[in-house]
CSV table of N, CA and C in Angstrom, one decimal:
chain,number,residue,atom,x,y,z
A,1,GLU,N,205.7,97.2,21.8
A,1,GLU,CA,204.7,97.5,20.7
A,1,GLU,C,203.4,96.8,21.1
A,2,LEU,N,202.3,97.5,21.0
A,2,LEU,CA,201.0,97.0,21.2
A,2,LEU,C,200.4,96.4,20.0
A,3,PRO,N,199.7,95.3,20.1
A,3,PRO,CA,199.0,94.7,18.9
A,3,PRO,C,197.8,95.5,18.4
A,4,GLU,N,197.6,95.6,17.1
A,4,GLU,CA,196.5,96.2,16.5
A,4,GLU,C,195.2,95.7,17.1
A,5,SER,N,195.2,94.4,17.5
A,5,SER,CA,194.0,93.7,18.0
A,5,SER,C,193.5,94.3,19.3
A,6,ILE,N,194.2,95.2,19.9
A,6,ILE,CA,193.7,95.8,21.1
A,6,ILE,C,192.4,96.5,20.9
A,7,GLY,N,192.1,96.9,19.7
A,7,GLY,CA,190.9,97.5,19.3
A,7,GLY,C,189.7,96.6,19.5
A,8,GLU,N,189.9,95.3,19.6
A,8,GLU,CA,188.8,94.4,19.8
A,8,GLU,C,188.2,94.4,21.2
A,9,LEU,N,188.9,95.0,22.2
A,9,LEU,CA,188.5,95.1,23.6
A,9,LEU,C,187.5,96.2,23.8
A,10,ARG,N,186.4,96.2,23.1
A,10,ARG,CA,185.5,97.3,23.0
A,10,ARG,C,184.9,97.8,24.3
A,11,GLN,N,184.8,96.9,25.3
A,11,GLN,CA,184.3,97.3,26.6
A,11,GLN,C,185.3,97.8,27.6
A,12,LEU,N,186.5,97.9,27.1
A,12,LEU,CA,187.6,98.4,28.0
A,12,LEU,C,187.4,99.8,28.4
A,13,ARG,N,187.5,100.1,29.7
A,13,ARG,CA,187.3,101.5,30.2
A,13,ARG,C,188.6,102.2,30.6
A,14,VAL,N,189.6,101.4,31.0
A,14,VAL,CA,190.9,102.0,31.5
A,14,VAL,C,192.0,101.2,30.8
A,15,LEU,N,192.9,102.0,30.2
A,15,LEU,CA,194.1,101.4,29.5
A,15,LEU,C,195.3,102.1,30.0
A,16,ASN,N,196.3,101.4,30.6
A,16,ASN,CA,197.5,101.9,31.1
A,16,ASN,C,198.6,101.3,30.3
A,17,VAL,N,199.3,102.1,29.5
A,17,VAL,CA,200.4,101.6,28.7
A,17,VAL,C,201.7,102.4,29.0
A,18,GLY,N,201.7,103.0,30.2
A,18,GLY,CA,202.8,103.9,30.7
A,18,GLY,C,204.0,103.1,30.9
A,19,ASN,N,205.2,103.7,30.8
A,19,ASN,CA,206.5,103.2,31.1
A,19,ASN,C,206.8,102.0,30.2
A,20,ASN,N,206.6,102.1,28.9
A,20,ASN,CA,206.8,100.9,28.0
A,20,ASN,C,207.7,101.3,26.9
A,21,LEU,N,208.3,102.5,26.8
A,21,LEU,CA,209.2,102.9,25.7
A,21,LEU,C,208.5,102.9,24.4
A,22,LEU,N,207.2,103.1,24.3
A,22,LEU,CA,206.4,103.0,23.1
A,22,LEU,C,206.8,104.2,22.2
A,23,THR,N,206.9,104.0,20.9
A,23,THR,CA,207.1,105.1,20.0
A,23,THR,C,205.9,105.5,19.2
A,24,ALA,N,204.9,104.6,19.3
A,24,ALA,CA,203.6,104.8,18.6
A,24,ALA,C,202.6,103.9,19.2
A,25,LEU,N,201.3,104.3,19.0
A,25,LEU,CA,200.2,103.6,19.5
A,25,LEU,C,199.4,103.0,18.3
A,26,PRO,N,198.9,101.8,18.4
A,26,PRO,CA,198.1,101.2,17.3
A,26,PRO,C,196.8,102.0,17.0
A,27,GLU,N,196.4,102.1,15.8
A,27,GLU,CA,195.1,102.7,15.5
A,27,GLU,C,193.9,102.0,16.1
A,28,GLY,N,194.1,100.8,16.5
A,28,GLY,CA,193.0,100.0,17.1
A,28,GLY,C,192.6,100.7,18.4
A,29,ILE,N,193.4,101.5,19.0
A,29,ILE,CA,193.0,102.2,20.3
A,29,ILE,C,191.8,103.1,20.0
A,30,GLY,N,191.8,103.6,18.8
A,30,GLY,CA,190.7,104.5,18.4
A,30,GLY,C,189.4,103.8,18.3
A,31,LEU,N,189.3,102.5,18.3
A,31,LEU,CA,188.1,101.8,18.3
A,31,LEU,C,187.6,101.5,19.7
A,32,LEU,N,188.3,101.9,20.7
A,32,LEU,CA,187.9,101.6,22.1
A,32,LEU,C,187.0,102.7,22.6
A,33,THR,N,185.8,102.7,22.0
A,33,THR,CA,184.9,103.9,22.2
A,33,THR,C,184.3,104.0,23.7
A,34,ASN,N,184.5,103.0,24.5
A,34,ASN,CA,184.1,103.1,25.9
A,34,ASN,C,185.2,103.5,26.8
A,35,LEU,N,186.4,103.7,26.3
A,35,LEU,CA,187.5,104.1,27.1
A,35,LEU,C,187.3,105.4,27.8
A,36,GLU,N,187.5,105.4,29.1
A,36,GLU,CA,187.4,106.6,29.9
A,36,GLU,C,188.7,107.1,30.4
A,37,GLU,N,189.7,106.3,30.5
A,37,GLU,CA,191.0,106.7,31.0
A,37,GLU,C,192.1,106.1,30.2
A,38,LEU,N,193.0,106.9,29.7
A,38,LEU,CA,194.2,106.4,28.9
A,38,LEU,C,195.4,107.0,29.5
A,39,VAL,N,196.3,106.1,30.0
A,39,VAL,CA,197.5,106.4,30.6
A,39,VAL,C,198.6,106.0,29.7
A,40,MET,N,199.4,106.9,29.2
A,40,MET,CA,200.5,106.6,28.2
A,40,MET,C,201.7,107.4,28.6
A,41,ASN,N,201.9,107.7,29.8
A,41,ASN,CA,203.1,108.5,30.3
A,41,ASN,C,204.4,107.7,30.2
A,42,SER,N,205.5,108.4,30.2
A,42,SER,CA,206.8,107.8,30.3
A,42,SER,C,207.1,106.8,29.1
A,43,ASN,N,206.7,107.2,27.9
A,43,ASN,CA,207.1,106.5,26.7
A,43,ASN,C,207.9,107.4,25.8
A,44,GLN,N,208.0,107.1,24.6
A,44,GLN,CA,208.8,107.9,23.6
A,44,GLN,C,207.9,108.4,22.5
A,45,LEU,N,206.7,108.7,22.8
A,45,LEU,CA,205.7,109.2,21.8
A,45,LEU,C,206.0,110.7,21.4
A,46,GLU,N,206.0,111.0,20.2
A,46,GLU,CA,206.3,112.3,19.7
A,46,GLU,C,205.0,113.1,19.4
A,47,ALA,N,203.8,112.4,19.4
A,47,ALA,CA,202.6,113.1,19.1
A,47,ALA,C,201.4,112.2,19.7
A,48,ILE,N,200.3,112.9,20.0
A,48,ILE,CA,199.1,112.1,20.4
A,48,ILE,C,198.4,111.9,19.1
A,49,PRO,N,198.1,110.6,18.8
A,49,PRO,CA,197.5,110.3,17.5
A,49,PRO,C,196.1,110.9,17.3
A,50,SER,N,195.8,111.3,16.1
A,50,SER,CA,194.5,111.9,15.8
A,50,SER,C,193.3,111.0,16.2
A,51,PHE,N,193.5,109.7,16.1
A,51,PHE,CA,192.4,108.8,16.4
A,51,PHE,C,192.0,108.9,17.9
A,52,ILE,N,192.7,109.5,18.7
A,52,ILE,CA,192.3,109.7,20.1
A,52,ILE,C,191.0,110.5,20.1
A,53,GLY,N,190.9,111.3,19.1
A,53,GLY,CA,189.6,112.2,19.0
A,53,GLY,C,188.4,111.3,18.9
A,54,ASN,N,188.5,110.0,18.6
A,54,ASN,CA,187.3,109.2,18.5
A,54,ASN,C,186.8,108.7,19.8
A,55,LEU,N,187.6,108.9,20.8
A,55,LEU,CA,187.3,108.4,22.2
A,55,LEU,C,186.4,109.4,22.9
A,56,HIS,N,185.2,109.5,22.6
A,56,HIS,CA,184.3,110.5,23.2
A,56,HIS,C,184.0,110.3,24.6
A,57,HIS,N,184.2,109.2,25.2
A,57,HIS,CA,184.0,109.0,26.7
A,57,HIS,C,185.3,109.2,27.5
A,58,LEU,N,186.4,109.5,26.8
A,58,LEU,CA,187.7,109.7,27.5
A,58,LEU,C,187.6,110.9,28.4
A,59,HIS,N,187.9,110.7,29.6
A,59,HIS,CA,187.9,111.9,30.6
A,59,HIS,C,189.3,112.1,31.2
A,60,ILE,N,190.1,111.1,31.2
A,60,ILE,CA,191.4,111.2,31.7
A,60,ILE,C,192.4,110.8,30.7
A,61,LEU,N,193.3,111.7,30.3
A,61,LEU,CA,194.4,111.3,29.4
A,61,LEU,C,195.7,111.8,30.0
A,62,ILE,N,196.6,110.8,30.4
A,62,ILE,CA,197.9,111.1,31.0
A,62,ILE,C,198.9,110.8,30.0
A,63,ALA,N,199.7,111.8,29.6
A,63,ALA,CA,200.7,111.7,28.5
A,63,ALA,C,202.0,112.4,28.8
A,64,ASN,N,202.2,112.6,30.1
A,64,ASN,CA,203.5,113.4,30.4
A,64,ASN,C,204.7,112.5,30.2
A,65,SER,N,205.8,113.1,30.2
A,65,SER,CA,207.1,112.4,30.1
A,65,SER,C,207.2,111.6,28.8
A,66,ASN,N,206.8,112.2,27.7
A,66,ASN,CA,207.0,111.8,26.4
A,66,ASN,C,207.8,112.8,25.6
A,67,ARG,N,207.8,112.7,24.3
A,67,ARG,CA,208.4,113.7,23.4
A,67,ARG,C,207.4,114.6,22.7
A,68,ILE,N,206.2,114.7,23.2
A,68,ILE,CA,205.1,115.4,22.6
A,68,ILE,C,205.4,116.9,22.7
A,69,SER,N,205.3,117.6,21.6
A,69,SER,CA,205.6,119.1,21.6
A,69,SER,C,204.3,119.9,21.2
A,70,THR,N,203.4,119.3,20.5
A,70,THR,CA,202.2,120.0,20.2
A,70,THR,C,201.0,119.1,20.3
A,71,LEU,N,199.8,119.7,20.5
A,71,LEU,CA,198.5,118.9,20.5
A,71,LEU,C,197.7,119.2,19.3
A,72,THR,N,197.0,118.1,18.8
A,72,THR,CA,196.2,118.2,17.6
A,72,THR,C,194.8,118.7,17.9
A,73,ASP,N,194.2,119.2,16.8
A,73,ASP,CA,192.8,119.8,16.9
A,73,ASP,C,191.8,118.7,17.3
A,74,GLU,N,192.1,117.4,16.9
A,74,GLU,CA,191.2,116.3,17.2
A,74,GLU,C,191.0,116.1,18.7
A,75,LEU,N,191.8,116.6,19.5
A,75,LEU,CA,191.7,116.4,21.0
A,75,LEU,C,190.5,117.3,21.5
A,76,ALA,N,190.1,118.3,20.7
A,76,ALA,CA,189.0,119.2,21.2
A,76,ALA,C,187.7,118.4,21.4
A,77,GLY,N,187.5,117.3,20.7
A,77,GLY,CA,186.3,116.5,20.8
A,77,GLY,C,186.3,115.5,21.8
A,78,VAL,N,187.4,115.3,22.5
A,78,VAL,CA,187.5,114.2,23.5
A,78,VAL,C,186.9,114.7,24.8
A,79,GLY,N,186.1,113.7,25.4
A,79,GLY,CA,185.5,113.9,26.7
A,79,GLY,C,184.4,114.8,26.6
């Protein structure tokens, strides 16, 4: 489990949380507005959270090997 306080790392550009058996991501990730790359592969996520749509600088999103079956409309504004 990731702490909600991860959202305080506002200058973070790359976040790799792959291979951690995560079932959810904290909403604080949506505050990482400078994030360019998010790696969250090989977890147990069932959806990509809507707050990912807040990450307007995100260019790379790696989410394979999860339990994700659909993508949300919020992803249209990413990158």
